[in-house]
Short mmCIF file of C-alpha atoms in Angstrom, two decimals:
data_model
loop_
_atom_site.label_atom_id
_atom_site.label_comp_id
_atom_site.label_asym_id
_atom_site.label_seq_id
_atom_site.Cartn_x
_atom_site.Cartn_y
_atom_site.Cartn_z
CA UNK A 652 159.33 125.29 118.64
CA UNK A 653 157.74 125.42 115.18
CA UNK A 654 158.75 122.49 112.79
CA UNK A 655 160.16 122.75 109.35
CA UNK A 656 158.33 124.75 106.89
CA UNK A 657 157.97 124.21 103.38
CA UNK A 658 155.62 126.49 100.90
CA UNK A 659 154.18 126.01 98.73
CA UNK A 660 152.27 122.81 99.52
CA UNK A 661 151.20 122.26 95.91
CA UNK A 662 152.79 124.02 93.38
CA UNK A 663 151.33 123.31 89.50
CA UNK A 664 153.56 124.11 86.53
CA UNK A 665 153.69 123.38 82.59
CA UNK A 666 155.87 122.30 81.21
CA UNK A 667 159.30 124.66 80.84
CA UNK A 668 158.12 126.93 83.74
CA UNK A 669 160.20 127.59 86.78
CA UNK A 670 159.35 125.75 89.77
CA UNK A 671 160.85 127.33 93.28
CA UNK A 672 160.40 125.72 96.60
CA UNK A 673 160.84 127.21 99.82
CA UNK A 674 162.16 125.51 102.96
CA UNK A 675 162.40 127.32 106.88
CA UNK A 676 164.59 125.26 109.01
CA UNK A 677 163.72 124.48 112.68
CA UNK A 678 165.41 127.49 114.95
CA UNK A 679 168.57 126.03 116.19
CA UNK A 680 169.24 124.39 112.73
CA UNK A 681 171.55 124.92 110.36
CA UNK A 682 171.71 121.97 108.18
CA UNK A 683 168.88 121.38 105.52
CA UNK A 684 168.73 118.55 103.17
CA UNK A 685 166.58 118.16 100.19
CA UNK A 686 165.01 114.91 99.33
CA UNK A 687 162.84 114.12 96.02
CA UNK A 688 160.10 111.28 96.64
CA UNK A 689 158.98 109.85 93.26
CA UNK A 690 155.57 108.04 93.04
CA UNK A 691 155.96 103.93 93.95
CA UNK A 692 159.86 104.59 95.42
CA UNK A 693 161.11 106.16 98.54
CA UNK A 694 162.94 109.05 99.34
CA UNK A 695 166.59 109.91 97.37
CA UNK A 696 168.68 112.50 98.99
CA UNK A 697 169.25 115.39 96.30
CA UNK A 698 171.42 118.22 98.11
CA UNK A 699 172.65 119.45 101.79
CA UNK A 700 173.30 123.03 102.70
CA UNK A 701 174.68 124.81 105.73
CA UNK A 702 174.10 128.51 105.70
CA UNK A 703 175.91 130.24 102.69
CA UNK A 704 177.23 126.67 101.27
CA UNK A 705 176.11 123.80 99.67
CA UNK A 706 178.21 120.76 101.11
CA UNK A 707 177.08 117.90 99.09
CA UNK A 708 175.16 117.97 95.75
CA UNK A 709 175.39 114.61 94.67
CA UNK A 710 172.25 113.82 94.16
CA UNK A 711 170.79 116.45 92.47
CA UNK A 712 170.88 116.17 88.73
CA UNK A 713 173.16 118.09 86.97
CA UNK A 714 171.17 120.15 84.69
CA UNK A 715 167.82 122.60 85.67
CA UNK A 716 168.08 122.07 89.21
CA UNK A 717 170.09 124.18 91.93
CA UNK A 718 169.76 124.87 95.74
CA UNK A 719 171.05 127.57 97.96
CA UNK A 720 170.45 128.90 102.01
CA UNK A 721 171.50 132.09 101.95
CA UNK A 722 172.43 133.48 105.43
CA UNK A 723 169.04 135.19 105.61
CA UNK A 724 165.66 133.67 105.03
CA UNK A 725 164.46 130.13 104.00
CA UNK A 726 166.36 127.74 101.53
CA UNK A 727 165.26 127.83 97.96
CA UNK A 728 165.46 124.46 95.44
CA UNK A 729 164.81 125.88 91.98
CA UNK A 730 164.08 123.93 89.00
CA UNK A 731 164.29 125.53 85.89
CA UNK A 732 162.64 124.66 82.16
CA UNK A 733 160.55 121.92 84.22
CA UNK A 734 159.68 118.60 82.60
CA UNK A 735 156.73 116.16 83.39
CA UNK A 736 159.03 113.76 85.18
CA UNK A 737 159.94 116.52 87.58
CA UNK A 738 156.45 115.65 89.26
CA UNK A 739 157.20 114.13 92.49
CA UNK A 740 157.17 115.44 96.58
CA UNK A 741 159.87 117.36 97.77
CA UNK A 742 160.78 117.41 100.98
CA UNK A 743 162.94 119.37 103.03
CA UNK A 744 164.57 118.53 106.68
CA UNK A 745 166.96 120.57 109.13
CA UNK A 746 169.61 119.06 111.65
CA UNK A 747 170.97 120.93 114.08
CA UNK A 748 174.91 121.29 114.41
CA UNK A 749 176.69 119.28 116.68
CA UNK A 750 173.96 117.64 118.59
CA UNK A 751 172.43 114.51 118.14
CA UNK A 752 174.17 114.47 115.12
CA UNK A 753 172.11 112.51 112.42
CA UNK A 754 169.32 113.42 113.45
CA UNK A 755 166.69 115.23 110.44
CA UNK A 756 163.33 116.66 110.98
CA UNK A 757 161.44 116.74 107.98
CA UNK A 758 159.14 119.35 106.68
CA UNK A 759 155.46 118.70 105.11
CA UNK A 760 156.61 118.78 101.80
CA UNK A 761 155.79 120.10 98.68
CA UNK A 762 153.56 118.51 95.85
CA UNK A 763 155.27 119.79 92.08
CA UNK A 764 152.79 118.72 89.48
CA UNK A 765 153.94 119.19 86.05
CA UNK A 766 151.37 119.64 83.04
CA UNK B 332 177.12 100.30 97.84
CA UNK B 333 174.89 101.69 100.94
CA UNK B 334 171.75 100.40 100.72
CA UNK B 335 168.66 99.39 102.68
CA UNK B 336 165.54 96.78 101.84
CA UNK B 337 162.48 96.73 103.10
CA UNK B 338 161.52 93.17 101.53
CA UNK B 339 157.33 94.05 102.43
CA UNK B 340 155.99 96.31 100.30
CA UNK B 341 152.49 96.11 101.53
CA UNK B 342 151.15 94.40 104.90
CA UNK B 343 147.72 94.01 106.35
CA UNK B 344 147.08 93.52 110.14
CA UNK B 345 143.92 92.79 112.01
CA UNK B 346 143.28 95.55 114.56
CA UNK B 347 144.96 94.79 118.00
CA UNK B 348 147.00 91.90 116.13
CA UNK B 349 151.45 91.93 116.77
CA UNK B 350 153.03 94.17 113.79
CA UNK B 351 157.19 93.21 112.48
CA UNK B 352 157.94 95.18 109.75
CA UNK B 353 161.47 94.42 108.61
CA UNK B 354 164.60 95.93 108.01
CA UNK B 355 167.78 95.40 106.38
CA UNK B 356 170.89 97.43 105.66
CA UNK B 357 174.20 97.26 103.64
CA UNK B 358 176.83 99.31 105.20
CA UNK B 359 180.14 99.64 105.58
CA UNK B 360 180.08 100.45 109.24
CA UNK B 361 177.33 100.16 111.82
CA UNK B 362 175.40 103.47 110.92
CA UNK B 363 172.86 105.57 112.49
CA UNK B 364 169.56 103.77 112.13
CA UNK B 365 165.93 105.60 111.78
CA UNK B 366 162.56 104.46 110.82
CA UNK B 367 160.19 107.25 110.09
CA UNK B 368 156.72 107.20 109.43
CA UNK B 369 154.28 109.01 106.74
CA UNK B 370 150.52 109.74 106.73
CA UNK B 371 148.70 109.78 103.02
CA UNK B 372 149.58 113.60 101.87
CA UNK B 373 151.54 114.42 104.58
CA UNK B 374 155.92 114.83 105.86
CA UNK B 375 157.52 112.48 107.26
CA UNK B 376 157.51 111.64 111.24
CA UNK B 377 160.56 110.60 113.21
CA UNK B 378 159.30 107.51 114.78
CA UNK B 379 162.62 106.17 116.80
CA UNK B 380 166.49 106.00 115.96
CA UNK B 381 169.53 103.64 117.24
CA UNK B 382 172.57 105.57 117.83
CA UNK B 383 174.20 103.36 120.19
CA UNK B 384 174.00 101.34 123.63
CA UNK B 385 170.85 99.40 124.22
CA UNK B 386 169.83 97.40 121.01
CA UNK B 387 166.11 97.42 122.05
CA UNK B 388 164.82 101.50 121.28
CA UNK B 389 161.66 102.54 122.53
CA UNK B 390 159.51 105.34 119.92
CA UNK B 391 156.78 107.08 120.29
CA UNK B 392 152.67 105.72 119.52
CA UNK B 393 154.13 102.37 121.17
CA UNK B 394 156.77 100.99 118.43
CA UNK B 395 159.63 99.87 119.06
CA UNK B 396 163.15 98.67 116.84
CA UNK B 397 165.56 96.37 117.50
CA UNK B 398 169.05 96.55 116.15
CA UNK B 399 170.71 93.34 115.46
CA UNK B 400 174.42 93.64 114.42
CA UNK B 401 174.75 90.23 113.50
CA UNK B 402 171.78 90.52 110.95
CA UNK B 403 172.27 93.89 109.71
CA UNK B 404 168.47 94.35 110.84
CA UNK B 405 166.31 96.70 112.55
CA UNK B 406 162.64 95.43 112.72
CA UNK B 407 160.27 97.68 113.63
CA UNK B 408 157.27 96.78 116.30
CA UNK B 409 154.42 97.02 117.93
CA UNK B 410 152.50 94.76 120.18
CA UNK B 411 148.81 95.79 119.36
CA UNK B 412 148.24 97.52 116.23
CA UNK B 413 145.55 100.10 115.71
CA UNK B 414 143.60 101.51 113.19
CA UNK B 415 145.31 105.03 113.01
CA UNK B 416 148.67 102.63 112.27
CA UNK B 417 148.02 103.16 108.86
CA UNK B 418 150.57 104.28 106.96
CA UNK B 419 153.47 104.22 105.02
CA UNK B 420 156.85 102.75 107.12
CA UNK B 421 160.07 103.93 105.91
CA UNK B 422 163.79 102.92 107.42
CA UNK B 423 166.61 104.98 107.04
CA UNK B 424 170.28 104.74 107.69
CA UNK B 425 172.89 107.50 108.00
CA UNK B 426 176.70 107.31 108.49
CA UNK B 427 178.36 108.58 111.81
CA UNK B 428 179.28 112.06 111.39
CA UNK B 429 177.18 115.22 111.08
CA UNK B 430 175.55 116.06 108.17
CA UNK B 431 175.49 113.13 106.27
CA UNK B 432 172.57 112.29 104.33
CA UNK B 433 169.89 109.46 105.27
CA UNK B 434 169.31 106.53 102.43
CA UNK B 435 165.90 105.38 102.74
CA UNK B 436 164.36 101.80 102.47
CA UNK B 437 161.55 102.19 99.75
CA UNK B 438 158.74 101.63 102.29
CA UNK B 439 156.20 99.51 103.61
CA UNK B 440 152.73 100.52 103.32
CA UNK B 441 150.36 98.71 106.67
CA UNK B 442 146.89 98.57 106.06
CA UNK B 443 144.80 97.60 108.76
CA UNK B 444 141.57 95.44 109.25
CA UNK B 445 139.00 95.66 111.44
#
């Protein structure tokens, strides 16, 4: 059973690009979260998803940023018009529903470095 | 507010020497308790979790947790320590119900000796 996959690994961007990451669940899982890691600080939960709807957003600023999981392929965090202090490690996890609830695998992550 | 402090932010251990690394949460309820574990560059690793019954959980590469109620603690351990140890130590907590996000400890980073 492959893990959770996140691509790109690295991702560079200047400054008012558009960054996109990409997040595969673990089969059997239909929750993913989205956490931001900033350099010095651990992880702060930004959004979760279940297939076709985002469930809680609350951490996920409320400007440049958005998240979906469509019903096919891989969950996308996009942030728009990106800004130096963007530069941190995302990382993605998956649950699976209804069993050993709480539970969150976490993906490699992704690297966003901002110029 | 839900919180959780890790009060070491860095520890060094002599290889094969007893490692605590310690754990403290503010919670409301008693929640779902995790400490994960990440290698320089890399995702994080489930290491154990308390979700009820015995106190004492057993993880994998030999550590071990402890969940005291009284304390609001869940030190992490391991008896001998060893070089690929390493790493950065994170606890986590998450409420009782699916799909609720985790609220992470900001680390503690083990070095170890030789």
């Amino acid at each position: 059973n492959a893990g959770v996959m996140q691509n790109p690994r690295h991702l560079v961007r200047r400054r008012g690009q558009e960054a996109r990451l990409r997040c595969s669940p673990m089969k059997g899982h239909s929750h993913v979260y989205w956490y931001r890691q900033l350099p010095e600080e651990g992880l702060k939960f930004m959004v979760y998803l279940q297939k076709e709807n985002i469930i809680d957003e609350s951490g996920m600023p409320k400007e440049r940023f958005s998240a979906e999981f469509p019903k096919e392929g891989p969950s996308i965090l996009r942030i728009q018009q990106v800004v130096r202090g963007d530069s941190a490690a995302y990382f993605c996890a998956s649950s699976r529903q209804g069993v050993q609830q709480g539970t969150q695998y976490f993906g490699p992550g992704t690297r966003l470095t901002v110029l | 507010a839900q919180s959780v402090t890790q009060p070491d932010i860095h520890i060094t251990v002599s290889e094969g020497a007893s490692l605590e690394l310690r754990c403290n949460y503010s919670y409301g309820a008693t929640p779902y308790l995790f400490w994960y574990v990440q290698s320089p560059g890399q995702g994080l690793q489930l290491l154990l979790k308390y979700f009820s019954g015995d106190t004492l959980v057993q993880g994998i590469k030999g550590f071990e947790a402890e969940f005291k109620r009284s304390q609001s603690s869940f030190n992490l351990r391991k008896p001998s320590v060893h070089w690929s140890d390493a790493a950065e130590y994170f606890c986590a907590v998450a409420a009782r119900q699916a799909g609720t996000a985790l609220i992470f400890g900001k680390g503690t980073t083990l070095s170890v000796s030789s």
